[in-house]
Amino acid sequence: MGIVQPLVDWYTNFMAAGDIRVQKWTFMAGPAPTLSICLSYVLFVKWIGPYIMRNRPPLNIRWLMILYNFAMVIISTYIFLELGILGWFGKYNWKCQPVDYTDNPDATAMAHLAWWYYLSKFLEFTDTIFFVLRKKFTHISTLHVIHHGIMPMSVWWGVKFTPGGHSTFFAFVNSLVHIVMYFYYGLAAIGPSMNRFLWWKKYMTAFQMVQFIAIFVHSFQLLFRECNYPRGFMWWIGFHAVLFWFLFADFYKNTYGKKMSKSSLNGSAKYINGDSKSNGYKSNGHCNGTVTNGVSKPNGVNGVVTNGSAKQNGFHKNTENGYANGTSSNGHYNGVVHRTTVNTECD
């Protein structure tokens, strides 16, 4: 009891030190509700949801995905523009912007906007729920779950203690990225007719990485100048930006760095002294049959030889970077599989 009571007192005083304007707003009294929701999200998308769907067919929710993605474009656009108008389009100092805790209309509006941005992080859980409902379980990667699972909790601290000023740069840049990202996935959700417009996914991922560089540079600049802004939040935001940059960099390398094996030339398997040493195996896919001196050895499966390559004539197992059954590990939102992420030919 002698240890518990001081901890309770410390916690009570610590929570009371938050911005008095937000104390009675939904979920702002303490971190427990937000933490509970985040943990429930992880449990559902990693275990409960897949268990429920294990003996059920994947749901066809294309119309819902289209509606959701374009709704997120609208929400992200609104938050981005409001953050700009209230601060980052000219009113705020990009080098040092203290938090205005007064009842100034712009400061109060910024605090409300920070809270709405926080709530939008819960809405983004829908990205993963779509994966579960469509049984795209391979898409529920560590990066995806970490990114979504910790964001509401991370943003909660900012709304509780610094709902405005320097830290809102994170939301400003992130909302801009989400406009582009959800527009991409909205187009992808429409179907194959949009494939010709989706060539830029690689650049969208690069844009996300640039976002994190901008955020940690903006945050860590306070190490070199005096600013009436809590340094703890400088470290908090900067650390998250660095963490996400490394996670996205690893995703980028694994997704776009592994191209077709250089052993494949003009659609042919690599030949050494005229013989195929690959037993029909190609990076980004498996062809049934062994190619030797340009002759298809079907091993029980039909094959046609064209320029020394085994061409599929019947069953073909789509794979990407070793993942079977035509699934893709590249995308990490909304369960959308795109033209650029699935190898559909065996050549």
Tab-separated table of N, CA and C in Angstrom, residues 94 169-170 172-178 180 201-219 238 240-242 244-252:
chain	number	residue	atom	x	y	z
A	94	TRP	N	7.715	27.350	-38.908
A	94	TRP	CA	8.175	25.998	-39.221
A	94	TRP	C	9.409	25.596	-38.408
A	169	PHE	N	2.666	19.220	-37.006
A	169	PHE	CA	3.297	19.033	-38.315
A	169	PHE	C	3.187	17.578	-38.758
A	170	PHE	N	3.282	16.672	-37.787
A	170	PHE	CA	3.154	15.243	-38.092
A	170	PHE	C	1.811	14.960	-38.753
A	172	PHE	N	-0.169	17.072	-40.201
A	172	PHE	CA	-0.254	17.841	-41.446
A	172	PHE	C	0.339	17.050	-42.616
A	173	VAL	N	1.546	16.547	-42.442
A	173	VAL	CA	2.211	15.795	-43.508
A	173	VAL	C	1.542	14.440	-43.708
A	174	ASN	N	1.205	13.785	-42.620
A	174	ASN	CA	0.597	12.462	-42.703
A	174	ASN	C	-0.749	12.510	-43.422
A	175	SER	N	-1.519	13.562	-43.205
A	175	SER	CA	-2.808	13.693	-43.885
A	175	SER	C	-2.626	13.879	-45.388
A	176	LEU	N	-1.590	14.612	-45.783
A	176	LEU	CA	-1.299	14.766	-47.208
A	176	LEU	C	-0.969	13.419	-47.845
A	177	VAL	N	-0.155	12.631	-47.175
A	177	VAL	CA	0.197	11.306	-47.678
A	177	VAL	C	-1.045	10.425	-47.786
A	178	HIS	N	-1.931	10.524	-46.811
A	178	HIS	CA	-3.128	9.692	-46.823
A	178	HIS	C	-4.098	10.084	-47.937
A	180	VAL	N	-3.179	10.874	-50.957
A	180	VAL	CA	-2.628	10.151	-52.112
A	180	VAL	C	-2.851	8.651	-51.955
A	201	LYS	N	2.502	2.782	-57.693
A	201	LYS	CA	2.502	2.323	-56.303
A	201	LYS	C	3.886	2.434	-55.669
A	202	LYS	N	4.922	2.093	-56.424
A	202	LYS	CA	6.288	2.180	-55.913
A	202	LYS	C	6.611	3.600	-55.455
A	203	TYR	N	6.159	4.574	-56.202
A	203	TYR	CA	6.448	5.970	-55.869
A	203	TYR	C	5.612	6.442	-54.685
A	204	MET	N	4.441	5.849	-54.518
A	204	MET	CA	3.641	6.168	-53.342
A	204	MET	C	4.345	5.697	-52.071
A	205	THR	N	4.937	4.513	-52.113
A	205	THR	CA	5.701	4.022	-50.966
A	205	THR	C	6.892	4.924	-50.687
A	206	ALA	N	7.566	5.368	-51.744
A	206	ALA	CA	8.687	6.293	-51.568
A	206	ALA	C	8.222	7.605	-50.945
A	207	PHE	N	7.039	8.065	-51.343
A	207	PHE	CA	6.462	9.284	-50.781
A	207	PHE	C	6.215	9.117	-49.278
A	208	GLN	N	5.760	7.944	-48.878
A	208	GLN	CA	5.556	7.667	-47.462
A	208	GLN	C	6.878	7.734	-46.694
A	209	MET	N	7.949	7.250	-47.294
A	209	MET	CA	9.254	7.293	-46.639
A	209	MET	C	9.771	8.729	-46.524
A	210	VAL	N	9.539	9.535	-47.569
A	210	VAL	CA	9.937	10.945	-47.521
A	210	VAL	C	9.198	11.658	-46.396
A	211	GLN	N	7.938	11.279	-46.189
A	211	GLN	CA	7.142	11.845	-45.099
A	211	GLN	C	7.866	11.699	-43.755
A	212	PHE	N	8.384	10.522	-43.481
A	212	PHE	CA	9.025	10.283	-42.183
A	212	PHE	C	10.340	11.040	-42.054
A	213	ILE	N	11.034	11.201	-43.169
A	213	ILE	CA	12.257	12.010	-43.133
A	213	ILE	C	11.913	13.455	-42.778
A	214	ALA	N	10.876	13.983	-43.413
A	214	ALA	CA	10.456	15.366	-43.134
A	214	ALA	C	10.047	15.525	-41.672
A	215	ILE	N	9.371	14.525	-41.127
A	215	ILE	CA	8.880	14.617	-39.752
A	215	ILE	C	10.020	14.580	-38.751
A	216	PHE	N	10.980	13.655	-38.917
A	216	PHE	CA	12.032	13.615	-37.892
A	216	PHE	C	13.021	14.766	-38.049
A	217	VAL	N	13.208	15.282	-39.257
A	217	VAL	CA	14.035	16.481	-39.415
A	217	VAL	C	13.355	17.671	-38.745
A	218	HIS	N	12.061	17.821	-38.983
A	218	HIS	CA	11.310	18.920	-38.373
A	218	HIS	C	11.308	18.813	-36.849
A	219	SER	N	11.200	17.597	-36.341
A	219	SER	CA	11.167	17.409	-34.893
A	219	SER	C	12.533	17.629	-34.258
A	238	GLY	N	9.933	12.289	-33.037
A	238	GLY	CA	11.111	11.936	-33.828
A	238	GLY	C	11.388	10.453	-33.821
A	240	HIS	N	9.200	7.986	-33.420
A	240	HIS	CA	8.218	7.306	-34.259
A	240	HIS	C	8.557	7.453	-35.737
A	241	ALA	N	8.998	8.634	-36.134
A	241	ALA	CA	9.341	8.848	-37.539
A	241	ALA	C	10.510	7.960	-37.964
A	242	VAL	N	11.513	7.859	-37.100
A	242	VAL	CA	12.666	7.007	-37.405
A	242	VAL	C	12.243	5.536	-37.481
A	244	PHE	N	9.258	4.209	-38.125
A	244	PHE	CA	8.457	3.929	-39.308
A	244	PHE	C	9.290	4.019	-40.581
A	245	TRP	N	10.284	4.895	-40.600
A	245	TRP	CA	11.123	4.967	-41.800
A	245	TRP	C	11.844	3.636	-42.017
A	246	PHE	N	12.403	3.077	-40.970
A	246	PHE	CA	13.110	1.803	-41.116
A	246	PHE	C	12.161	0.674	-41.488
A	247	LEU	N	10.960	0.658	-40.914
A	247	LEU	CA	9.987	-0.370	-41.263
A	247	LEU	C	9.558	-0.258	-42.726
A	248	PHE	N	9.311	0.962	-43.179
A	248	PHE	CA	8.902	1.148	-44.570
A	248	PHE	C	10.061	0.915	-45.529
A	249	ALA	N	11.280	1.249	-45.099
A	249	ALA	CA	12.447	0.991	-45.945
A	249	ALA	C	12.629	-0.511	-46.148
A	250	ASP	N	12.417	-1.279	-45.092
A	250	ASP	CA	12.518	-2.735	-45.202
A	250	ASP	C	11.425	-3.275	-46.117
A	251	PHE	N	10.214	-2.735	-45.979
A	251	PHE	CA	9.121	-3.122	-46.864
A	251	PHE	C	9.446	-2.789	-48.321
A	252	TYR	N	9.986	-1.598	-48.537
A	252	TYR	CA	10.330	-1.169	-49.898
A	252	TYR	C	11.371	-2.104	-50.513
